[in-house]
Amino acid sequence: MFKRIFTRCAVFAAGCAASLAVMAAQPNVVILATGGTIAGAGAEATNSATYQAAKVPVDKLIAGVPELAKVAAVRGEQVFQIASESFTNEHLLALGKRVSALVKQADVDGIVITHGTDTLEETAYFLNLVIKSDKPIVLVGSMRPGTAMSADGMLNLYNAVAAAAAKDARGKGVLVAMNDELNSGRDVSKMINIQTGAFKSPWGPLGMIVEGRNYWFRLPAKRHTVNSEFDIDKIDSLPLVGIAYGHGNVADTAYKALAASGAKAIIHAGTGNGSVAKNVVAGLRELRSQGVQIIRSSHVNAGGFVLRNAEQPDDQYDWVVAHDLNPQKARILATVALTKTGDSKELQRIFWEY
């Protein structure tokens, strides 16, 4: 009898030791929660587009996906609890500095940031520019609140943690994990507001994540993270950069108002190839003579590609083109770049390289 009990105890102890060994071997992933739809709740299960964002705290998000424990040792921090359309430059700086502090810790292998989808692409690109680490940083959101039928948040969060825990995600820049895809934080944008496949890159995803495993197909070509000349630890404030939308019958009213409010640069969200209406050109040239940087981008959703000296003589006017960056991403790069230089030629180099 005693022998049988001893045997059972030994088996139990061995099992515990094995479990502890697995836990000790697991990568450590920190989830930084900022709010958004992934933390939202609707009144009924049929409410997939009508709900309140930023309601569920990070501990409940983690508890709602117990499978996370199979891929990483996870802990959470509630950084903000807001809808992402309310993100400001101050929020970006605070989040960036917290991420920078965490990636320096030996006991942190990866970071996941839960985020509202409205400005998720902006935060992802900002972190891609200013965080000096090759550790995986993965942003994740959802298009439906967790209370809705076919809610996408649970799987998105599981995939994000699995991606952040994987060694093969290192060195690929800041990632966005949505709808089974792994996209570059530089390229990806929200293309529609009511479907789970909302986030797309005009140049395609970097990879896919299936049942917790990453499958990679391409690498980011532009400078990012460890190869970036920008460092969040050296940035304490961000200059104001505004966006003015180009359209038929457009006037220069918005551009002048942005400059009067203190904007150091204005992103022209132009039609087609960043086209500028002829009745706006004189106003933009005047603003440039006053020291305001003029940056031509395109609001073409599927990938506006602005060519220098096409449509407008950028060299003559001393304007900058945003390359393939959409207006909101161009704003992020401009506000980061202006912390280091106010020279238009240097700004153009930065837009080519990032």
CSV table of C-alpha atoms in Angstrom, one decimal:
chain,number,residue,atom,x,y,z
A,1,MET,CA,0.0,0.0,0.0
A,2,PHE,CA,2.7,2.4,1.0
A,3,LYS,CA,4.6,1.5,-2.1
A,4,ARG,CA,1.5,2.3,-4.2
A,5,ILE,CA,1.1,5.7,-2.5
A,6,PHE,CA,4.8,6.5,-2.9
A,7,THR,CA,4.6,5.7,-6.6
A,8,ARG,CA,1.6,7.9,-7.1
A,9,CYS,CA,3.3,10.8,-5.2
A,10,ALA,CA,6.4,10.3,-7.4
A,11,VAL,CA,4.3,10.4,-10.6
A,12,PHE,CA,2.5,13.5,-9.3
A,13,ALA,CA,5.8,15.2,-8.4
A,14,ALA,CA,7.3,14.4,-11.8
A,15,GLY,CA,4.2,15.8,-13.5
A,16,CYS,CA,4.5,19.0,-11.5
A,17,ALA,CA,8.2,19.3,-12.2
A,18,ALA,CA,7.5,18.8,-15.9
A,19,SER,CA,4.8,21.4,-15.8
A,20,LEU,CA,7.0,23.9,-14.0
A,21,ALA,CA,9.8,23.2,-16.6
A,22,VAL,CA,7.4,24.0,-19.4
A,23,MET,CA,6.2,27.2,-17.7
A,24,ALA,CA,9.8,28.2,-17.1
A,25,ALA,CA,10.7,27.6,-20.7
A,26,GLN,CA,7.8,29.7,-22.0
A,27,PRO,CA,8.5,33.1,-23.5
A,28,ASN,CA,7.3,36.1,-21.5
A,29,VAL,CA,4.8,38.4,-23.2
A,30,VAL,CA,3.4,41.6,-21.8
A,31,ILE,CA,0.0,42.8,-23.0
A,32,LEU,CA,-0.4,46.6,-22.9
A,33,ALA,CA,-4.1,47.5,-23.1
A,34,THR,CA,-5.2,50.8,-24.4
A,35,GLY,CA,-8.9,50.2,-25.0
A,36,GLY,CA,-10.8,50.1,-28.3
A,37,THR,CA,-13.3,47.7,-29.7
A,38,ILE,CA,-11.4,44.6,-28.5
A,39,ALA,CA,-12.3,45.9,-25.0
A,40,GLY,CA,-15.8,46.9,-26.1
A,41,ALA,CA,-19.3,45.6,-25.2
A,42,GLY,CA,-22.6,45.8,-27.0
A,43,ALA,CA,-26.1,45.6,-25.5
A,44,GLU,CA,-27.0,42.5,-27.5
A,45,ALA,CA,-25.2,39.7,-29.4
A,46,THR,CA,-26.4,41.1,-32.7
A,47,ASN,CA,-24.7,44.4,-32.1
A,48,SER,CA,-21.5,44.1,-34.1
A,49,ALA,CA,-21.3,47.8,-35.1
A,50,THR,CA,-23.2,49.5,-32.3
A,51,TYR,CA,-21.4,49.2,-29.0
A,52,GLN,CA,-19.3,51.0,-26.5
A,53,ALA,CA,-15.6,50.8,-26.9
A,54,ALA,CA,-13.0,50.6,-24.1
A,55,LYS,CA,-15.1,48.9,-21.4
A,56,VAL,CA,-13.3,45.6,-20.6
A,57,PRO,CA,-10.1,45.8,-18.5
A,58,VAL,CA,-7.0,43.9,-19.5
A,59,ASP,CA,-7.3,41.2,-16.8
A,60,LYS,CA,-10.7,40.2,-18.1
A,61,LEU,CA,-9.4,40.2,-21.7
A,62,ILE,CA,-6.6,37.8,-20.6
A,63,ALA,CA,-9.0,35.6,-18.6
A,64,GLY,CA,-11.3,35.4,-21.5
A,65,VAL,CA,-8.6,33.6,-23.6
A,66,PRO,CA,-7.3,30.8,-21.3
A,67,GLU,CA,-5.4,29.3,-24.3
A,68,LEU,CA,-2.9,32.1,-24.0
A,69,ALA,CA,-1.2,30.1,-21.2
A,70,LYS,CA,-0.3,27.4,-23.8
A,71,VAL,CA,1.9,29.8,-25.8
A,72,ALA,CA,3.4,32.3,-23.4
A,73,ALA,CA,3.6,33.4,-19.8
A,74,VAL,CA,1.4,36.5,-20.1
A,75,ARG,CA,0.9,39.5,-17.9
A,76,GLY,CA,-1.1,42.6,-18.6
A,77,GLU,CA,-0.9,46.3,-17.9
A,78,GLN,CA,-3.8,48.8,-18.5
A,79,VAL,CA,-2.0,51.8,-20.1
A,80,PHE,CA,-5.1,53.6,-21.3
A,81,GLN,CA,-8.8,52.8,-21.6
A,82,ILE,CA,-9.9,54.9,-24.5
A,83,ALA,CA,-11.4,54.7,-28.0
A,84,SER,CA,-8.5,55.1,-30.4
A,85,GLU,CA,-9.9,58.1,-32.3
A,86,SER,CA,-9.1,60.0,-29.1
A,87,PHE,CA,-5.4,59.1,-29.2
A,88,THR,CA,-3.1,62.2,-29.0
A,89,ASN,CA,0.6,62.8,-29.5
A,90,GLU,CA,0.9,62.6,-25.7
A,91,HIS,CA,-0.7,59.1,-25.7
A,92,LEU,CA,1.8,58.0,-28.4
A,93,LEU,CA,4.7,59.3,-26.4
A,94,ALA,CA,3.6,57.7,-23.1
A,95,LEU,CA,2.9,54.3,-24.8
A,96,GLY,CA,6.2,54.5,-26.7
A,97,LYS,CA,8.2,55.1,-23.6
A,98,ARG,CA,6.5,52.3,-21.7
A,99,VAL,CA,7.2,49.9,-24.6
A,100,SER,CA,10.9,51.1,-24.7
A,101,ALA,CA,11.3,50.4,-21.0
A,102,LEU,CA,9.8,46.9,-21.3
A,103,VAL,CA,11.8,45.7,-24.2
A,104,LYS,CA,15.0,46.5,-22.3
A,105,GLN,CA,14.0,44.0,-19.6
A,106,ALA,CA,15.6,40.5,-19.9
A,107,ASP,CA,12.3,38.9,-18.6
A,108,VAL,CA,10.3,40.4,-21.5
A,109,ASP,CA,10.4,38.5,-24.8
A,110,GLY,CA,7.6,40.2,-26.7
A,111,ILE,CA,4.9,42.8,-26.3
A,112,VAL,CA,1.3,42.8,-27.5
A,113,ILE,CA,-0.7,46.1,-27.6
A,114,THR,CA,-4.4,45.9,-27.7
A,115,HIS,CA,-5.7,49.0,-29.5
A,116,GLY,CA,-8.8,50.5,-31.1
A,117,THR,CA,-8.8,50.0,-34.9
A,118,ASP,CA,-9.5,53.7,-35.9
A,119,THR,CA,-5.9,54.8,-35.3
A,120,LEU,CA,-4.1,51.4,-34.8
A,121,GLU,CA,-2.2,51.8,-38.0
A,122,GLU,CA,-0.8,55.2,-36.8
A,123,THR,CA,0.4,53.9,-33.5
A,124,ALA,CA,1.9,50.8,-35.1
A,125,TYR,CA,3.9,53.0,-37.6
A,126,PHE,CA,5.0,55.4,-34.8
A,127,LEU,CA,6.4,52.5,-32.7
A,128,ASN,CA,8.0,51.1,-35.9
A,129,LEU,CA,9.9,54.3,-36.2
A,130,VAL,CA,11.0,55.0,-32.6
A,131,ILE,CA,11.5,51.7,-30.7
A,132,LYS,CA,15.1,50.5,-30.7
A,133,SER,CA,14.6,46.7,-30.3
A,134,ASP,CA,14.3,43.6,-32.4
A,135,LYS,CA,11.9,42.0,-30.0
A,136,PRO,CA,8.5,41.3,-31.4
A,137,ILE,CA,6.0,44.1,-30.9
A,138,VAL,CA,2.5,43.2,-32.1
A,139,LEU,CA,-0.6,45.5,-32.2
A,140,VAL,CA,-4.0,43.9,-32.2
A,141,GLY,CA,-7.6,45.0,-32.2
A,142,SER,CA,-11.0,43.7,-33.3
A,143,MET,CA,-13.7,44.8,-35.6
A,144,ARG,CA,-16.5,43.4,-33.3
A,145,PRO,CA,-16.9,43.7,-29.5
A,146,GLY,CA,-16.5,40.5,-27.5
A,147,THR,CA,-20.2,40.4,-26.8
A,148,ALA,CA,-21.1,40.1,-30.5
A,149,MET,CA,-21.8,36.9,-32.5
A,150,SER,CA,-18.7,35.9,-34.4
A,151,ALA,CA,-16.5,38.2,-32.3
A,152,ASP,CA,-13.0,38.3,-33.7
A,153,GLY,CA,-11.1,39.6,-30.6
A,154,MET,CA,-10.4,36.3,-28.9
A,155,LEU,CA,-8.6,34.7,-31.9
A,156,ASN,CA,-6.9,38.0,-32.8
A,157,LEU,CA,-5.5,38.3,-29.3
A,158,TYR,CA,-4.4,34.6,-29.2
A,159,ASN,CA,-2.7,35.1,-32.6
A,160,ALA,CA,-1.0,38.3,-31.5
A,161,VAL,CA,0.4,36.7,-28.3
A,162,ALA,CA,1.6,33.6,-30.3
A,163,ALA,CA,3.3,35.9,-32.8
A,164,ALA,CA,5.0,38.0,-30.1
A,165,ALA,CA,6.2,34.8,-28.3
A,166,ALA,CA,7.8,33.4,-31.5
A,167,LYS,CA,11.5,33.9,-32.1
A,168,ASP,CA,10.9,34.0,-35.9
A,169,ALA,CA,9.0,37.3,-35.4
A,170,ARG,CA,12.1,39.1,-34.2
A,171,GLY,CA,13.6,41.8,-36.3
A,172,LYS,CA,10.6,42.2,-38.6
A,173,GLY,CA,9.5,45.6,-37.2
A,174,VAL,CA,6.3,46.3,-35.5
A,175,LEU,CA,3.5,44.0,-36.6
A,176,VAL,CA,-0.3,44.1,-36.7
A,177,ALA,CA,-2.1,40.8,-36.1
A,178,MET,CA,-5.7,40.9,-37.5
A,179,ASN,CA,-7.8,38.4,-39.2
A,180,ASP,CA,-5.1,35.7,-39.4
A,181,GLU,CA,-2.7,38.0,-41.2
A,182,LEU,CA,0.6,39.5,-40.0
A,183,ASN,CA,1.1,42.9,-41.6
A,184,SER,CA,3.8,45.4,-41.3
A,185,GLY,CA,2.9,48.4,-39.0
A,186,ARG,CA,4.3,50.6,-41.7
A,187,ASP,CA,2.1,49.4,-44.6
A,188,VAL,CA,-1.2,48.2,-43.1
A,189,SER,CA,-4.3,50.4,-43.1
A,190,LYS,CA,-7.9,50.0,-42.1
A,191,MET,CA,-9.8,49.8,-45.4
A,192,ILE,CA,-13.4,49.2,-44.2
A,193,ASN,CA,-15.1,49.7,-40.9
A,194,ILE,CA,-17.7,46.9,-40.6
A,195,GLN,CA,-15.9,43.7,-41.7
A,196,THR,CA,-13.3,41.5,-39.9
A,197,GLY,CA,-11.0,41.6,-42.9
A,198,ALA,CA,-10.6,45.4,-42.5
A,199,PHE,CA,-6.8,45.7,-42.3
A,200,LYS,CA,-4.9,45.4,-45.5
A,201,SER,CA,-1.5,46.4,-46.9
A,202,PRO,CA,-1.3,47.6,-50.5
A,203,TRP,CA,1.8,45.4,-50.9
A,204,GLY,CA,0.4,42.4,-49.1
A,205,PRO,CA,0.9,40.9,-45.7
A,206,LEU,CA,4.3,39.8,-44.4
A,207,GLY,CA,2.8,36.5,-43.4
A,208,MET,CA,-0.1,34.5,-41.9
A,209,ILE,CA,-0.7,33.0,-38.5
A,210,VAL,CA,-2.5,29.7,-38.4
A,211,GLU,CA,-3.2,27.8,-35.2
A,212,GLY,CA,-0.6,29.8,-33.3
A,213,ARG,CA,2.2,29.3,-35.9
A,214,ASN,CA,3.7,32.0,-38.0
A,215,TYR,CA,4.2,31.6,-41.8
A,216,TRP,CA,6.3,34.3,-43.4
A,217,PHE,CA,6.3,35.3,-47.1
A,218,ARG,CA,8.2,38.6,-47.3
A,219,LEU,CA,10.3,41.0,-45.2
A,220,PRO,CA,9.9,44.8,-44.8
A,221,ALA,CA,12.1,46.8,-47.1
A,222,LYS,CA,12.0,50.1,-45.3
A,223,ARG,CA,14.1,51.2,-42.2
A,224,HIS,CA,12.5,50.4,-38.9
A,225,THR,CA,13.2,49.8,-35.1
A,226,VAL,CA,16.8,48.9,-34.6
A,227,ASN,CA,17.8,50.4,-37.9
A,228,SER,CA,15.9,53.7,-37.4
A,229,GLU,CA,17.6,57.0,-36.7
A,230,PHE,CA,14.8,57.9,-34.3
A,231,ASP,CA,14.7,56.9,-30.6
A,232,ILE,CA,11.6,57.3,-28.3
A,233,ASP,CA,13.9,57.8,-25.3
A,234,LYS,CA,15.2,61.0,-26.9
A,235,ILE,CA,11.8,62.4,-27.8
A,236,ASP,CA,9.8,64.3,-25.2
A,237,SER,CA,7.4,66.2,-27.5
A,238,LEU,CA,6.1,66.0,-31.0
A,239,PRO,CA,5.5,69.0,-33.3
A,240,LEU,CA,2.0,69.7,-34.6
A,241,VAL,CA,1.4,68.3,-38.1
A,242,GLY,CA,-2.0,68.7,-39.8
A,243,ILE,CA,-3.8,67.0,-42.7
A,244,ALA,CA,-5.9,68.9,-45.3
A,245,TYR,CA,-8.1,66.9,-47.7
A,246,GLY,CA,-8.0,67.5,-51.4
A,247,HIS,CA,-11.3,67.3,-53.4
A,248,GLY,CA,-13.2,69.0,-56.2
A,249,ASN,CA,-13.9,72.7,-55.6
A,250,VAL,CA,-11.2,72.7,-52.8
A,251,ALA,CA,-10.0,76.1,-51.3
A,252,ASP,CA,-6.9,76.8,-49.3
A,253,THR,CA,-8.9,77.6,-46.2
A,254,ALA,CA,-8.0,74.5,-44.2
A,255,TYR,CA,-4.3,74.8,-45.0
A,256,LYS,CA,-4.2,78.3,-43.8
A,257,ALA,CA,-6.1,77.5,-40.6
A,258,LEU,CA,-3.8,74.6,-39.8
A,259,ALA,CA,-0.7,76.9,-40.3
A,260,ALA,CA,-2.4,79.6,-38.1
A,261,SER,CA,-2.9,77.0,-35.4
A,262,GLY,CA,0.8,76.3,-35.3
A,263,ALA,CA,1.3,73.4,-37.6
A,264,LYS,CA,4.9,72.9,-38.6
A,265,ALA,CA,4.0,70.8,-41.6
A,266,ILE,CA,0.8,70.2,-43.5
A,267,ILE,CA,0.1,66.9,-45.2
A,268,HIS,CA,-1.8,67.5,-48.5
A,269,ALA,CA,-4.2,64.5,-48.8
A,270,GLY,CA,-4.5,64.9,-52.5
A,271,THR,CA,-6.4,63.1,-55.2
A,272,GLY,CA,-4.6,60.7,-57.5
A,273,ASN,CA,-0.8,61.4,-57.5
A,274,GLY,CA,-1.2,63.8,-54.7
A,275,SER,CA,-2.6,66.3,-57.1
A,276,VAL,CA,-3.0,70.0,-56.0
A,277,ALA,CA,-5.8,72.1,-57.4
A,278,LYS,CA,-4.5,75.2,-59.2
A,279,ASN,CA,-6.4,77.6,-57.0
A,280,VAL,CA,-4.6,76.1,-53.9
A,281,VAL,CA,-1.0,76.2,-55.3
A,282,ALA,CA,-0.4,79.8,-54.5
A,283,GLY,CA,-1.6,79.4,-50.9
A,284,LEU,CA,0.6,76.4,-50.3
A,285,ARG,CA,3.6,78.2,-51.8
A,286,GLU,CA,3.0,81.1,-49.5
A,287,LEU,CA,2.8,78.8,-46.5
A,288,ARG,CA,6.1,77.2,-47.5
A,289,SER,CA,7.7,80.6,-47.7
A,290,GLN,CA,6.7,81.1,-44.1
A,291,GLY,CA,8.5,78.0,-43.0
A,292,VAL,CA,5.6,75.5,-43.1
A,293,GLN,CA,6.6,72.1,-44.7
A,294,ILE,CA,4.2,71.0,-47.5
A,295,ILE,CA,4.1,67.3,-48.0
A,296,ARG,CA,2.1,65.8,-50.9
A,297,SER,CA,0.3,62.5,-50.2
A,298,SER,CA,-2.6,60.7,-51.8
A,299,HIS,CA,-5.9,59.7,-50.3
A,300,VAL,CA,-6.3,56.8,-52.8
A,301,ASN,CA,-7.2,53.9,-50.4
A,302,ALA,CA,-5.7,51.0,-52.1
A,303,GLY,CA,-2.2,52.5,-52.3
A,304,GLY,CA,-1.6,56.0,-53.5
A,305,PHE,CA,2.0,56.4,-54.8
A,306,VAL,CA,3.1,60.0,-55.1
A,307,LEU,CA,6.0,60.7,-57.6
A,308,ARG,CA,8.2,63.6,-57.0
A,309,ASN,CA,7.9,66.4,-59.6
A,310,ALA,CA,4.9,64.7,-61.2
A,311,GLU,CA,1.7,66.8,-61.1
A,312,GLN,CA,3.6,69.6,-59.3
A,313,PRO,CA,7.2,70.9,-59.6
A,314,ASP,CA,8.2,69.9,-56.1
A,315,ASP,CA,11.9,70.9,-56.6
A,316,GLN,CA,10.8,74.4,-57.6
A,317,TYR,CA,8.3,74.8,-54.8
A,318,ASP,CA,10.5,73.1,-52.1
A,319,TRP,CA,7.8,70.6,-51.3
A,320,VAL,CA,8.1,67.0,-50.1
A,321,VAL,CA,6.3,63.9,-51.4
A,322,ALA,CA,5.1,61.2,-49.1
A,323,HIS,CA,6.1,58.3,-51.4
A,324,ASP,CA,3.5,55.5,-50.8
A,325,LEU,CA,2.5,56.6,-47.3
A,326,ASN,CA,-1.2,57.5,-46.9
A,327,PRO,CA,-2.0,60.9,-45.2
A,328,GLN,CA,-2.3,59.6,-41.7
A,329,LYS,CA,1.0,57.7,-41.9
A,330,ALA,CA,2.7,60.6,-43.6
A,331,ARG,CA,1.6,62.7,-40.6
A,332,ILE,CA,3.2,60.2,-38.2
A,333,LEU,CA,6.5,60.2,-40.1
A,334,ALA,CA,6.5,64.0,-40.5
A,335,THR,CA,6.0,64.6,-36.8
A,336,VAL,CA,8.8,62.2,-35.8
A,337,ALA,CA,11.2,63.5,-38.5
A,338,LEU,CA,10.6,67.1,-37.5
A,339,THR,CA,12.0,66.3,-34.0
A,340,LYS,CA,15.4,66.0,-35.8
A,341,THR,CA,15.3,68.3,-38.8
A,342,GLY,CA,13.5,71.1,-40.5
A,343,ASP,CA,15.3,70.8,-43.8
A,344,SER,CA,13.1,69.8,-46.7
A,345,LYS,CA,15.8,67.8,-48.4
A,346,GLU,CA,16.4,65.8,-45.3
A,347,LEU,CA,12.7,65.3,-44.8
A,348,GLN,CA,12.5,63.9,-48.4
A,349,ARG,CA,15.3,61.5,-47.7
A,350,ILE,CA,13.5,60.3,-44.6
A,351,PHE,CA,10.3,59.8,-46.6
A,352,TRP,CA,12.2,57.7,-49.2
A,353,GLU,CA,13.9,55.6,-46.5
A,354,TYR,CA,11.0,54.9,-44.0
